Short mmCIF file of C-alpha atoms in Angstrom, two decimals:
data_model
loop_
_atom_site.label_atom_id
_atom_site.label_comp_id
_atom_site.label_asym_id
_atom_site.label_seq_id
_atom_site.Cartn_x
_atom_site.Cartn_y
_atom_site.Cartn_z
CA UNK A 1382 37.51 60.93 128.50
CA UNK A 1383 36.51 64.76 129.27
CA UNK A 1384 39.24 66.57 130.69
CA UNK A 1385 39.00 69.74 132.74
CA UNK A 1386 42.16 72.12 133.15
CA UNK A 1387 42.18 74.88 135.74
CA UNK A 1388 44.36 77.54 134.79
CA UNK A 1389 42.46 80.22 136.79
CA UNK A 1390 44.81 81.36 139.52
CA UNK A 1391 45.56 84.92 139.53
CA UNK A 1392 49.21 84.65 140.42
CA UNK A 1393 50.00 87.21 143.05
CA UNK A 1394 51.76 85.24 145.05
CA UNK A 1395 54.48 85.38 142.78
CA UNK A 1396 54.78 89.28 141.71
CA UNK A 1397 56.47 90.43 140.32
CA UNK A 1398 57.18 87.48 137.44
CA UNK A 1399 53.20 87.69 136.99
CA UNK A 1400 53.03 91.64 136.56
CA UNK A 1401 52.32 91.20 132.86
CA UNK A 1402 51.65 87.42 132.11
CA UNK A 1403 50.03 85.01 134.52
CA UNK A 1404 50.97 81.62 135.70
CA UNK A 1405 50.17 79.09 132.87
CA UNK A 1406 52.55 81.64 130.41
CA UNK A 1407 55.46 81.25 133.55
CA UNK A 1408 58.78 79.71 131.66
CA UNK A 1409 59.77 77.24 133.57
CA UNK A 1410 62.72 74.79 132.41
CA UNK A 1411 62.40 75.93 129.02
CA UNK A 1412 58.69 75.68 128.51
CA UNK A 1413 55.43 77.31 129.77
CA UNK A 1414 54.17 75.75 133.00
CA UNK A 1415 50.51 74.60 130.97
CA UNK A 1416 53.06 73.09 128.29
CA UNK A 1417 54.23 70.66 130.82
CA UNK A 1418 50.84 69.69 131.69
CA UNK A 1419 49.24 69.30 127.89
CA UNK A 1420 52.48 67.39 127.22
CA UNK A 1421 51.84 65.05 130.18
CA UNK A 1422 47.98 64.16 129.00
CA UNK A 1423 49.26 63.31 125.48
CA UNK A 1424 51.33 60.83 126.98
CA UNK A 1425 48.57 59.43 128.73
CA UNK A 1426 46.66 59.58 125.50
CA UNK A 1427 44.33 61.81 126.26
CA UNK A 1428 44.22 64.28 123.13
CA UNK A 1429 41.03 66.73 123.89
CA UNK A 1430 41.16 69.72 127.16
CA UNK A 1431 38.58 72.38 128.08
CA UNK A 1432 41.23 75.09 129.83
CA UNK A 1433 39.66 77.66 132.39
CA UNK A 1434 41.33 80.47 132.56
CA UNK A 1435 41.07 84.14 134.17
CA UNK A 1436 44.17 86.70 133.94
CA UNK A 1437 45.56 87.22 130.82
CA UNK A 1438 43.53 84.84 128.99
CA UNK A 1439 43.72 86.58 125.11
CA UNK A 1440 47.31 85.82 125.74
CA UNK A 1441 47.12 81.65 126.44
CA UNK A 1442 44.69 81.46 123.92
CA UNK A 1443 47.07 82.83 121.56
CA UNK A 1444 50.22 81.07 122.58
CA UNK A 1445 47.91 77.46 122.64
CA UNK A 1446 45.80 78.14 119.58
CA UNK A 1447 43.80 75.13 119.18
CA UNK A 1448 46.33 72.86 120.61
CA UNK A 1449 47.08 71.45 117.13
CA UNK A 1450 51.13 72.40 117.87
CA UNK A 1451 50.40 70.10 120.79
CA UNK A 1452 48.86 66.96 118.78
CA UNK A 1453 45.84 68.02 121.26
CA UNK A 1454 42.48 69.74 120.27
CA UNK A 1455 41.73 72.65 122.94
CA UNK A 1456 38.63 74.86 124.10
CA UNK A 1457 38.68 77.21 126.33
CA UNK A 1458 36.42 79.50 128.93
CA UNK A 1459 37.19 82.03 131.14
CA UNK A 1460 36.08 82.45 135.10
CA UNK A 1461 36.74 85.76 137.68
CA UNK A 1462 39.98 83.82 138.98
CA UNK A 1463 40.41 81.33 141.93
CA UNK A 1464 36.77 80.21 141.66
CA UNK A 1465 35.84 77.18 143.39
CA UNK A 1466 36.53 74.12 141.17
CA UNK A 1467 32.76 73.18 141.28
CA UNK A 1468 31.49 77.28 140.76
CA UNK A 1469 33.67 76.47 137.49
CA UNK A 1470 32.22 73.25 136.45
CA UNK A 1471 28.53 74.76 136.71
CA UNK A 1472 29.44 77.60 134.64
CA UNK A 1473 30.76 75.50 131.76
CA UNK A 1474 28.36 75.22 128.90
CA UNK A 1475 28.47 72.32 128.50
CA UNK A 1476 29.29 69.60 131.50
CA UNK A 1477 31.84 67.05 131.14
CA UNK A 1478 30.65 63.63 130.82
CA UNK A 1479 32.10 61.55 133.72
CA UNK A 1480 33.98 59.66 134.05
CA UNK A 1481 36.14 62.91 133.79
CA UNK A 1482 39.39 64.13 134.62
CA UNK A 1483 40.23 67.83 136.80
CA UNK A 1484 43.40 68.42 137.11
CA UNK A 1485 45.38 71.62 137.29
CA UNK A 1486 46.77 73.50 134.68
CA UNK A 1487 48.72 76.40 137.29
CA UNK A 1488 51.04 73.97 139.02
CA UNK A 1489 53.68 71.46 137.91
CA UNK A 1490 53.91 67.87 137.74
CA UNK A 1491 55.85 65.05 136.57
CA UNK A 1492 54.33 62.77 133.78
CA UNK A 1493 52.01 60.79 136.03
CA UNK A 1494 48.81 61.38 134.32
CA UNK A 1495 48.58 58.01 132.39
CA UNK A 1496 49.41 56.03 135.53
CA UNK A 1497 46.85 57.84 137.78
CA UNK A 1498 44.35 57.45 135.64
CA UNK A 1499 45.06 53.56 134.81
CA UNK A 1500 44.99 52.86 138.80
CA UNK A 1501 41.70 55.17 139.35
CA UNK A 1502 39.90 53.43 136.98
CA UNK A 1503 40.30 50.15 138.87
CA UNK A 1504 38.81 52.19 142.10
CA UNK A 1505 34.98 51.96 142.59
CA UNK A 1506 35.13 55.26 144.40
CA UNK A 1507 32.91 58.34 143.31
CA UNK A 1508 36.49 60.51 143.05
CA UNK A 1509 39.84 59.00 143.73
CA UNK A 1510 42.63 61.87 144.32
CA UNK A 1511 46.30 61.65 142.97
CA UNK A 1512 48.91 62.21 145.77
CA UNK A 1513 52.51 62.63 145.06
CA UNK A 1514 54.55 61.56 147.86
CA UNK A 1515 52.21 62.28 150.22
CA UNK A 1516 51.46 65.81 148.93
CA UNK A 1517 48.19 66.47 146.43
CA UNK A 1518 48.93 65.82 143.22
CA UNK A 1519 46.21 68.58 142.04
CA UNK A 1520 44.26 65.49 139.88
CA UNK A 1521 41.03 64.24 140.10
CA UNK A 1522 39.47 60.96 138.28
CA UNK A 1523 35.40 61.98 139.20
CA UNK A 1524 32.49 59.42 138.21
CA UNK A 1525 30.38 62.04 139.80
CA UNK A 1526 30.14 65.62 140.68
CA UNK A 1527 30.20 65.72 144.37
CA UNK A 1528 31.19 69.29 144.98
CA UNK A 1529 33.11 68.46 148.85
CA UNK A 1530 35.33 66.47 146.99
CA UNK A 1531 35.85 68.91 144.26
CA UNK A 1532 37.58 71.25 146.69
CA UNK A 1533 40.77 68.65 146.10
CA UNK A 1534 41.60 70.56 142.89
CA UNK A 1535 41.55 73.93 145.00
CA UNK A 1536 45.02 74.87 145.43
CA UNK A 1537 43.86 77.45 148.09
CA UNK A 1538 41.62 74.95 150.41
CA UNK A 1539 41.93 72.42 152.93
CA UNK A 1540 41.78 68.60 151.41
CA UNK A 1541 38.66 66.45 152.09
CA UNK A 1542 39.59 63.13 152.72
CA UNK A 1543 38.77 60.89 150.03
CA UNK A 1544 40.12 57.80 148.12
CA UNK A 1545 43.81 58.41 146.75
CA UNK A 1546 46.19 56.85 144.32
CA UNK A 1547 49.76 57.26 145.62
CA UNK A 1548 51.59 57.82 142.09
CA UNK A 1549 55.59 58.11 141.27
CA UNK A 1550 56.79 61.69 140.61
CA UNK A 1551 56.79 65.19 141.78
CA UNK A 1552 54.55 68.79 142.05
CA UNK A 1553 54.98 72.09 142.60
CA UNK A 1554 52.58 74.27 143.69
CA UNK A 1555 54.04 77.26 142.55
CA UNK A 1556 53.03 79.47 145.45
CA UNK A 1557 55.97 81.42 145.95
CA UNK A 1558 58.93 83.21 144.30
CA UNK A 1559 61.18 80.47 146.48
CA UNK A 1560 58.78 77.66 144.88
CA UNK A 1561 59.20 78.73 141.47
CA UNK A 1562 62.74 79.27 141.94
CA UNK A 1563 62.99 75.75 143.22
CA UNK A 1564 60.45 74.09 140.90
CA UNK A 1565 62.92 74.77 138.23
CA UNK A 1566 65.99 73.65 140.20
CA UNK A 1567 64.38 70.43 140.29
CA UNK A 1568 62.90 69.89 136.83
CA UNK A 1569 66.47 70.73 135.80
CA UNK A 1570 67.93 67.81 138.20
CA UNK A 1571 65.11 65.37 137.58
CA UNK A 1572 63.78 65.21 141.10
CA UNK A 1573 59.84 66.20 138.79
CA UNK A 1574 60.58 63.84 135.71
CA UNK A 1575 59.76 66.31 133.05
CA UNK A 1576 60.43 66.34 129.45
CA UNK A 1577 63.20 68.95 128.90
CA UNK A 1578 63.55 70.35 125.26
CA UNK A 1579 67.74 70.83 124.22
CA UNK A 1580 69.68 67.97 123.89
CA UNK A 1581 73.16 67.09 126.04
CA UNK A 1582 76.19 68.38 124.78
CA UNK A 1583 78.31 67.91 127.73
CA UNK A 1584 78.22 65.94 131.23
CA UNK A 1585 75.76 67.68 133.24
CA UNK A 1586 74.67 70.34 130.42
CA UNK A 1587 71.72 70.43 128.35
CA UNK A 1588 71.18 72.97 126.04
CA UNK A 1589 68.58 74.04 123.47
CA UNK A 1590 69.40 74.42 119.45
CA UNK A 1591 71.30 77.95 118.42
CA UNK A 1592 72.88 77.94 122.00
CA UNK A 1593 76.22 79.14 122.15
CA UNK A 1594 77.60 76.96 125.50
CA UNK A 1595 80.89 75.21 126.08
CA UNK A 1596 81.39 72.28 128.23
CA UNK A 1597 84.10 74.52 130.33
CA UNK A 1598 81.18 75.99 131.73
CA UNK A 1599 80.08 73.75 133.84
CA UNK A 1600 82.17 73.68 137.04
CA UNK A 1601 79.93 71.50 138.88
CA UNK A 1602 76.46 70.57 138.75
CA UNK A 1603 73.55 70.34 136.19
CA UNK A 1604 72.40 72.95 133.88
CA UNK A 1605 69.81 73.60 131.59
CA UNK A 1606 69.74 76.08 128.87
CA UNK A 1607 67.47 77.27 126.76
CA UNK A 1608 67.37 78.26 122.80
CA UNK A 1609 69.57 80.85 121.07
CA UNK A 1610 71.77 81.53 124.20
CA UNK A 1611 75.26 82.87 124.07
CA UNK A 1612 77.77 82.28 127.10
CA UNK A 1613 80.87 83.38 127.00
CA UNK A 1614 83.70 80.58 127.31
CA UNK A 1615 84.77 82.21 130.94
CA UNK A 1616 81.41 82.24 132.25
CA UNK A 1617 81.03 79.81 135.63
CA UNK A 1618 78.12 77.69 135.86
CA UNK A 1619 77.99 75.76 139.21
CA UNK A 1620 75.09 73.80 141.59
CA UNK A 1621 71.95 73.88 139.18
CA UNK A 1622 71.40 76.36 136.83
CA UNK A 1623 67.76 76.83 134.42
CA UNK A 1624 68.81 79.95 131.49
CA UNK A 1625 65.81 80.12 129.81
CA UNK A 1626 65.48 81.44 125.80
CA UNK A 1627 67.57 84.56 124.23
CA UNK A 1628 69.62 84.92 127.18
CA UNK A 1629 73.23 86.52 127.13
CA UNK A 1630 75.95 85.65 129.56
CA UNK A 1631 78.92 87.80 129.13
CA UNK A 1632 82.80 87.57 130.35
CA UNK A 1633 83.83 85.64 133.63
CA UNK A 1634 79.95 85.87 135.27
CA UNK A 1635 79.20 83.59 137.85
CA UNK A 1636 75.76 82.06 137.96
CA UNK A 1637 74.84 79.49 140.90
CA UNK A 1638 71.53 77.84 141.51
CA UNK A 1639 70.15 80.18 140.05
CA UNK A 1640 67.64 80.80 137.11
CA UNK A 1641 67.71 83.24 134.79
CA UNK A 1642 64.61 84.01 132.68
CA UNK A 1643 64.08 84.40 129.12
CA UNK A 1644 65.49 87.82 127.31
CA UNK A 1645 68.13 88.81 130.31
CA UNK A 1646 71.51 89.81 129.66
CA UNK A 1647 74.23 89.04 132.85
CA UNK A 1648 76.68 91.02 132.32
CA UNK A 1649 80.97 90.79 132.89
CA UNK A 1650 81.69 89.95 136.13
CA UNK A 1651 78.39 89.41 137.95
CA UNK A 1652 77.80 86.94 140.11
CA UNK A 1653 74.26 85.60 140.68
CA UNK A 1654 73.71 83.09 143.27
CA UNK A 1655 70.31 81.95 144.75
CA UNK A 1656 68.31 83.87 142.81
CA UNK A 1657 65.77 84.50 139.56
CA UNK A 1658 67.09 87.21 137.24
CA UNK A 1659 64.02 88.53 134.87
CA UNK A 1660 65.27 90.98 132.71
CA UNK A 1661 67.26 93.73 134.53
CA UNK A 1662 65.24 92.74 138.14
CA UNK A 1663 67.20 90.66 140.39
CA UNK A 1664 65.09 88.61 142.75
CA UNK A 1665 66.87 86.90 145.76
CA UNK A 1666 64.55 83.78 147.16
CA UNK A 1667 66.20 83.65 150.70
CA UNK A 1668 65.35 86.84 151.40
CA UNK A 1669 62.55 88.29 148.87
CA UNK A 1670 64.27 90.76 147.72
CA UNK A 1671 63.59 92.49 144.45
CA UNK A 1672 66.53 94.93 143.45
CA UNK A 1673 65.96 96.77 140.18
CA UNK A 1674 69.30 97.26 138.28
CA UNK A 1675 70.01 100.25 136.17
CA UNK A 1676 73.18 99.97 134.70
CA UNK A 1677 72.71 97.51 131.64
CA UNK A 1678 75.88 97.00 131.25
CA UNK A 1679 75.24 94.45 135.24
CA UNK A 1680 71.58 93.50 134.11
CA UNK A 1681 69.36 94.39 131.01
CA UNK A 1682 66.06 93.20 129.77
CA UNK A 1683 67.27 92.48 126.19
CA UNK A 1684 63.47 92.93 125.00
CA UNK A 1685 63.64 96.51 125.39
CA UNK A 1686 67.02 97.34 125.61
CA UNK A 1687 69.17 95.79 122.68
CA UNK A 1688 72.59 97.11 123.99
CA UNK A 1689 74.86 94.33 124.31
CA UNK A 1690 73.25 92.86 120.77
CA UNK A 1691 74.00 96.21 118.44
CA UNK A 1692 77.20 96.88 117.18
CA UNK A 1693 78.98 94.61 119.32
CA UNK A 1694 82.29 94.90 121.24
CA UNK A 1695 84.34 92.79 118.65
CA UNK A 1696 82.89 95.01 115.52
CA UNK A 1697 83.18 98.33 117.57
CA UNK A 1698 86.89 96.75 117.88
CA UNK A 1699 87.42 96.00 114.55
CA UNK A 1700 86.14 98.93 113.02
CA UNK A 1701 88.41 100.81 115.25
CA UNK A 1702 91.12 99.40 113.82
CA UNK A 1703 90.15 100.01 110.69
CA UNK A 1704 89.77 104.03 111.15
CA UNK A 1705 93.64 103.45 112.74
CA UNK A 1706 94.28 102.59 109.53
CA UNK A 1707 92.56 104.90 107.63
CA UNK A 1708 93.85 108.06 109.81
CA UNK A 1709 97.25 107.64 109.39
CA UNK A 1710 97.46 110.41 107.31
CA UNK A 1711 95.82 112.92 109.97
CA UNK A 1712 98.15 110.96 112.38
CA UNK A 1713 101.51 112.57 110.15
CA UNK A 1714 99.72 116.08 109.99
CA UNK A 1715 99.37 116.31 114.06
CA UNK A 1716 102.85 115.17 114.43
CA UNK A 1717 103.88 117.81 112.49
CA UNK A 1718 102.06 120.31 114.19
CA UNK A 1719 102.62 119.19 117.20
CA UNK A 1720 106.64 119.57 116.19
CA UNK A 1721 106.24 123.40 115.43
CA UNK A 1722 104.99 123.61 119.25
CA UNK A 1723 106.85 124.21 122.42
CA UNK A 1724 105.98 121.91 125.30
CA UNK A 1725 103.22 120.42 123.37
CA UNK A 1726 102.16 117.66 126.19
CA UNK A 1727 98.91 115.92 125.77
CA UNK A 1728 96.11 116.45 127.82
CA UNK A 1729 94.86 113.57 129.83
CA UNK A 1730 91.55 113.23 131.26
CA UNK A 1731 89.68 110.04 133.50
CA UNK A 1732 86.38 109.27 132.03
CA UNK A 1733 83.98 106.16 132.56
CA UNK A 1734 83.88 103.65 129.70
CA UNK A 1735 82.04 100.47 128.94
CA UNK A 1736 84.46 98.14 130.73
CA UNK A 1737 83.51 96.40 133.95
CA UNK A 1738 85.71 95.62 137.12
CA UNK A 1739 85.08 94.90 140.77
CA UNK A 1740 84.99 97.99 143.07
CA UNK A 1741 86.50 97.80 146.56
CA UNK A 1742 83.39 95.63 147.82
CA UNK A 1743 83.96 92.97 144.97
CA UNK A 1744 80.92 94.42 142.84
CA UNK A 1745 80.63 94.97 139.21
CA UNK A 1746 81.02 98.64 138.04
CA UNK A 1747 81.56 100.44 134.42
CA UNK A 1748 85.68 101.31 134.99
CA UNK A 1749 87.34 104.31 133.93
CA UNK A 1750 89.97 105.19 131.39
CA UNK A 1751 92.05 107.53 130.73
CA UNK A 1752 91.16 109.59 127.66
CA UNK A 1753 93.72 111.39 125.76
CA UNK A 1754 93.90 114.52 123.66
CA UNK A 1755 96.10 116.60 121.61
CA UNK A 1756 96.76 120.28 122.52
CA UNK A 1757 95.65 121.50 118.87
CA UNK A 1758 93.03 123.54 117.99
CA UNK A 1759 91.22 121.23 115.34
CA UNK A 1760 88.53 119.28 116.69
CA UNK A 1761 89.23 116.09 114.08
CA UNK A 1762 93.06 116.12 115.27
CA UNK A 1763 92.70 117.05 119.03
CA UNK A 1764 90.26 113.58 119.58
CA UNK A 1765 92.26 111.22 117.36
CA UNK A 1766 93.73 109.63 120.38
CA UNK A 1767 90.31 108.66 121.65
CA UNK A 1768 90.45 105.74 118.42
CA UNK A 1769 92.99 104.01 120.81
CA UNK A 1770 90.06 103.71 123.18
CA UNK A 1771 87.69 102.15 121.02
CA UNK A 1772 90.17 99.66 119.95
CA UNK A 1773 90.85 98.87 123.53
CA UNK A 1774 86.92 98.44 124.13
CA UNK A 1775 86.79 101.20 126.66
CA UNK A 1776 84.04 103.53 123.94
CA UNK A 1777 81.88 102.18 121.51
CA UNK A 1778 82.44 104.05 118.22
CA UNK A 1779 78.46 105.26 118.77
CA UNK A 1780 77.39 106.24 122.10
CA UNK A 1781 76.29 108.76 124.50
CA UNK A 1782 79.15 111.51 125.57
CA UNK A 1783 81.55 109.58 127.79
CA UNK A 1784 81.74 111.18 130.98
CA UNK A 1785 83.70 111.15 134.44
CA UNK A 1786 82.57 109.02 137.40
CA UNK A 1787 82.37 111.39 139.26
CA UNK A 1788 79.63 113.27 137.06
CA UNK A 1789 77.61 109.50 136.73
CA UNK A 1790 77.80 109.58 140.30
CA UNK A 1791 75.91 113.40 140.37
CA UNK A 1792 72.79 112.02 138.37
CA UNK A 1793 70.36 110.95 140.64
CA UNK A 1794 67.23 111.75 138.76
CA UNK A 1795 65.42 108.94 136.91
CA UNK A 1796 65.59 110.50 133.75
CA UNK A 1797 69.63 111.13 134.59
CA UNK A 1798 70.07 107.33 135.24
CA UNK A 1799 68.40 106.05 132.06
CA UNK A 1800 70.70 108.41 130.12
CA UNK A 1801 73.82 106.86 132.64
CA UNK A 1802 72.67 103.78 131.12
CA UNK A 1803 73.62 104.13 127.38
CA UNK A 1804 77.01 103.30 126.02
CA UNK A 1805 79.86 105.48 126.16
CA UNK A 1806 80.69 106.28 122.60
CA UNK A 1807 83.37 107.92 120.34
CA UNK A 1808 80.23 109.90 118.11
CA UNK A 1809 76.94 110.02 118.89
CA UNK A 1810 74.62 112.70 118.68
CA UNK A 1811 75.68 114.92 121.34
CA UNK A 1812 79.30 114.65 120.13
CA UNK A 1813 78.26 115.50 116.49
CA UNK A 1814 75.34 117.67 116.79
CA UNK A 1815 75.39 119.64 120.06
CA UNK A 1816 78.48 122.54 121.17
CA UNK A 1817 80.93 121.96 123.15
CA UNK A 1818 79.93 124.78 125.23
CA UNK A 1819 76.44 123.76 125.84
CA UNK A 1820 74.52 123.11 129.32
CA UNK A 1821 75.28 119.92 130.42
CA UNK A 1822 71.64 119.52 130.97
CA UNK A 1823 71.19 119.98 127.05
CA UNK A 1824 73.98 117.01 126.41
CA UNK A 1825 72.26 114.79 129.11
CA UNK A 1826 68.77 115.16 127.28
CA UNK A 1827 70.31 114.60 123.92
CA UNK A 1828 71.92 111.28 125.45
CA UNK A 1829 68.76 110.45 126.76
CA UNK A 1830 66.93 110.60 123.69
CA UNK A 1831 69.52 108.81 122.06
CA UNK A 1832 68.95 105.82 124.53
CA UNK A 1833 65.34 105.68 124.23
CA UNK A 1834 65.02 105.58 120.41
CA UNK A 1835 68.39 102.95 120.09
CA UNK A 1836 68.32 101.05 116.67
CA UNK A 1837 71.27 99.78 115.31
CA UNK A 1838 70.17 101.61 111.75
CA UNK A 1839 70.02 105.30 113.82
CA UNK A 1840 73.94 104.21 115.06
CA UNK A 1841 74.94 103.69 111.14
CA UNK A 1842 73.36 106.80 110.52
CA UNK A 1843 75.34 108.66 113.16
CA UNK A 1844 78.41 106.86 111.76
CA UNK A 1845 77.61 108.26 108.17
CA UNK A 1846 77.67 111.78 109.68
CA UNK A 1847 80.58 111.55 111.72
CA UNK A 1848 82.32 110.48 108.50
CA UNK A 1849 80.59 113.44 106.89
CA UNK A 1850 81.61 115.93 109.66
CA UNK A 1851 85.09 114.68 108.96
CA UNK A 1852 85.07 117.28 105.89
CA UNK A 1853 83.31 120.07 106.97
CA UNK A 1854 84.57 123.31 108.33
CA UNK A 1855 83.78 122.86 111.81
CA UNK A 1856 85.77 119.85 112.30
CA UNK A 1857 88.36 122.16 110.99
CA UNK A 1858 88.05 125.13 112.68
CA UNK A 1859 90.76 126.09 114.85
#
């Protein structure tokens, strides 16, 4: 049997998620919205698809290949977008041979192909029309091509009233940010029989291979994670919860029906509730709202910013430690300066590091610390306090210049805030390679270059010249 997939829809009704990929490409409980759909004809045994598509169409074609991955063999052709289902079929090449099946590739459905089409077939009718419930099931079983019925398979159009097959199951349509929200609520607690990928590791947890999850998680409810995830054992998981691929969780975040898209980091303390989280965009469905967060340390897109996955905050620990260890002998030399002083205090000074707390209004903020620093004159023995810091977890031992809150709070230019955004760090280029003395404007462009061009190889390298400085004369000079 022919089979005719529209995946054609341009997707605007749910911008932003469709800015740069279109609807069949959507993750949605751990697979692409067209996966569901292939994966429900091959249990119907139906192993061969033309796919129409229009936005983005290099891209499916790519991700599907020849369907091989699928057990299915796949063609495809493209239209303008949101054609008419029968302007589509008399553009094809060549015209499926009834009877045929047209179903939709841009909305979701349970796996109800095999029994639709067992229960058409009986059905003398021209076109019989699957309904879900009550609701179109976006499926059509044609013996001919009668274009007024075609219109069935229109997600935008009024239905003609034609022969139906009531089938068992659920759809989505998809049509709004609240729809996709919900669609994957609702894969993830069975109400659209789908087959989820992960297997379950704890009651009401599923969770795809290289996850790091942990059945204290779950406070109530159902979730559904994805592949090569990392929560943190204090993170809350409660109501139903979809965490698609590569996503990061960090310390004591609270996620509640919620979904959170592929490549996001949620960062300590955050609390997401009714709501999609792409990247660092957080998208509440009651209200519509998009907010764009720019502190990564609340929200980051981990495919362009790989922050919380470089030197992480156990190994900036660690190392810490380890330079303790190693400057014990500078430790002895500034006591003994420090003896031959009168009144030698240290200097203390408030400055923002990398850990979060709640501010007065119970939201998530980068907290200061207080930095310390000894009233000598060399540069490698005045800052040796700051170690204590990066130990602590309050600096990274690479990062931008640490500054006050107060200054953070002064940068109000773009180009300001994507500098804010970078790790406070013990060395970093600004520390090692620009004065002291400088503008401040000249330290926040060298931060900001610093941020855009992050690899964890250019952090080694700043490491291997810090150690470097160590012995030169200006870390010396009094």
């Amino acid at each position: 049997m022919d089979v005719i997939i529209l995946a054609d829809r341009k997707g605007q009704e749910l911008l932003p998620l469709t800015d740069n990929t279109c609807i069949p490409l959507l993750p949605l409980a751990g697979k692409s919205v067209l996966e569901h759909t292939l994966e429900a004809l091959v249990q119907a045994g139906l192993r061969q698809a033309h796919i129409v598509l229009s936005p983005h169409a290099e891209a499916v074609k790519d991700f599907f290949c020849t369907g091989e991955r699928w057990g299915m063999a796949l063609t495809f052709s493209t239209s303008r977008g949101e054609e008419t289902p029968q302007q589509v079929l008399a553009s094809l090449s060549i015209a499926p041979e009834p009877p045929f099946l047209l179903l939709r590739g841009d909305v979701v459905r349970s796996s109800m192909v095999g029994d639709f089409v067992a229960q058409a077939q009986v059905l003398a009718a021209p076109c019989v029309q699957a309904r879900c419930g009550g609701d179109n099931g976006f499926m059509l079983f044609c013996r001919e091509l009668r274009p007024n019925v075609l219109a069935n398979a229109d997600w935008t159009l009024a239905e003609e009233a034609i022969p139906s097959v009531d089938v068992v199951g659920g759809v989505a349509k998809l049509d709004s940010l609240a729809g996709f929200h919900q669609a994957n609520l609702d894969a993830a607690a069975g109400r659209i029989p789908l087959l989820l990928p992960g297997l379950q590791t704890a009651l009401g947890m599923t969770q795809g291979r290289n996850s790091q999850a942990y059945p204290q998680n779950i406070k109530q409810g159902i979730a559904l994670i994805g592949a090569y995830c990392s929560l943190h054992p204090s993170v809350e998981l409660s109501g139903e919860v979809v965490i698609g691929d590569h996503v990061i969780i960090d310390r004591r975040a609270s996620i509640a029906d919620s979904v959170i898209l592929p490549h996001s980091y949620v960062g300590e303390l955050v609390e997401v509730r009714n709501a999609i989280v792409r990247g660092n965009e957080l998208i509440r469905v009651d209200s519509g709202a998009i907010l764009k967060i720019t502190d990564t340390f609340l929200l980051a897109d981990l495919t362009t910013n790989p922050l919380h996955q470089g030197l992480g905050d156990a190994y900036n620990r660690s190392a810490g430690v380890v330079l303790l260890v190693l400057s014990l002998p500078l430790w002895l030399l500034a006591a003994v300066l420090l003896a031959g002083q009168k009144n030698a205090t240290p200097l203390a000074c408030r400055l923002r590091g990398n850990k979060i707390k709640l501010d007065d209004f119970g939201l998530p903020q980068r907290a200061e610390f207080v930095a310390w620093e000894l009233p000598l004159g060399f540069p490698v023995l005045r800052y040796l306090p700051r170690l204590w810091a990066v130990i602590s977890g309050d600096l990274r031992l690479v990062g931008a210049l640490p500054v006050s809150l107060e200054t953070s709070a002064q940068r109000t230019e773009n180009w300001e805030q994507f500098a804010d955004q970078a790790p406070a760090g013990l060395f970093g280029p600004t520390q090692l390679l620009i004065p002291a003395d400088a503008p401040e404007e000249e330290k926040l462009l060298s931060d900001s270059f610093y941020w855009a061009n992050f690899s964890i190889r250019q952090d080694f390298r700043y490491l291997a010249l810090a150690l470097r400085g160590l012995l030169s004369a200006k870390a010396w000079r009094g």
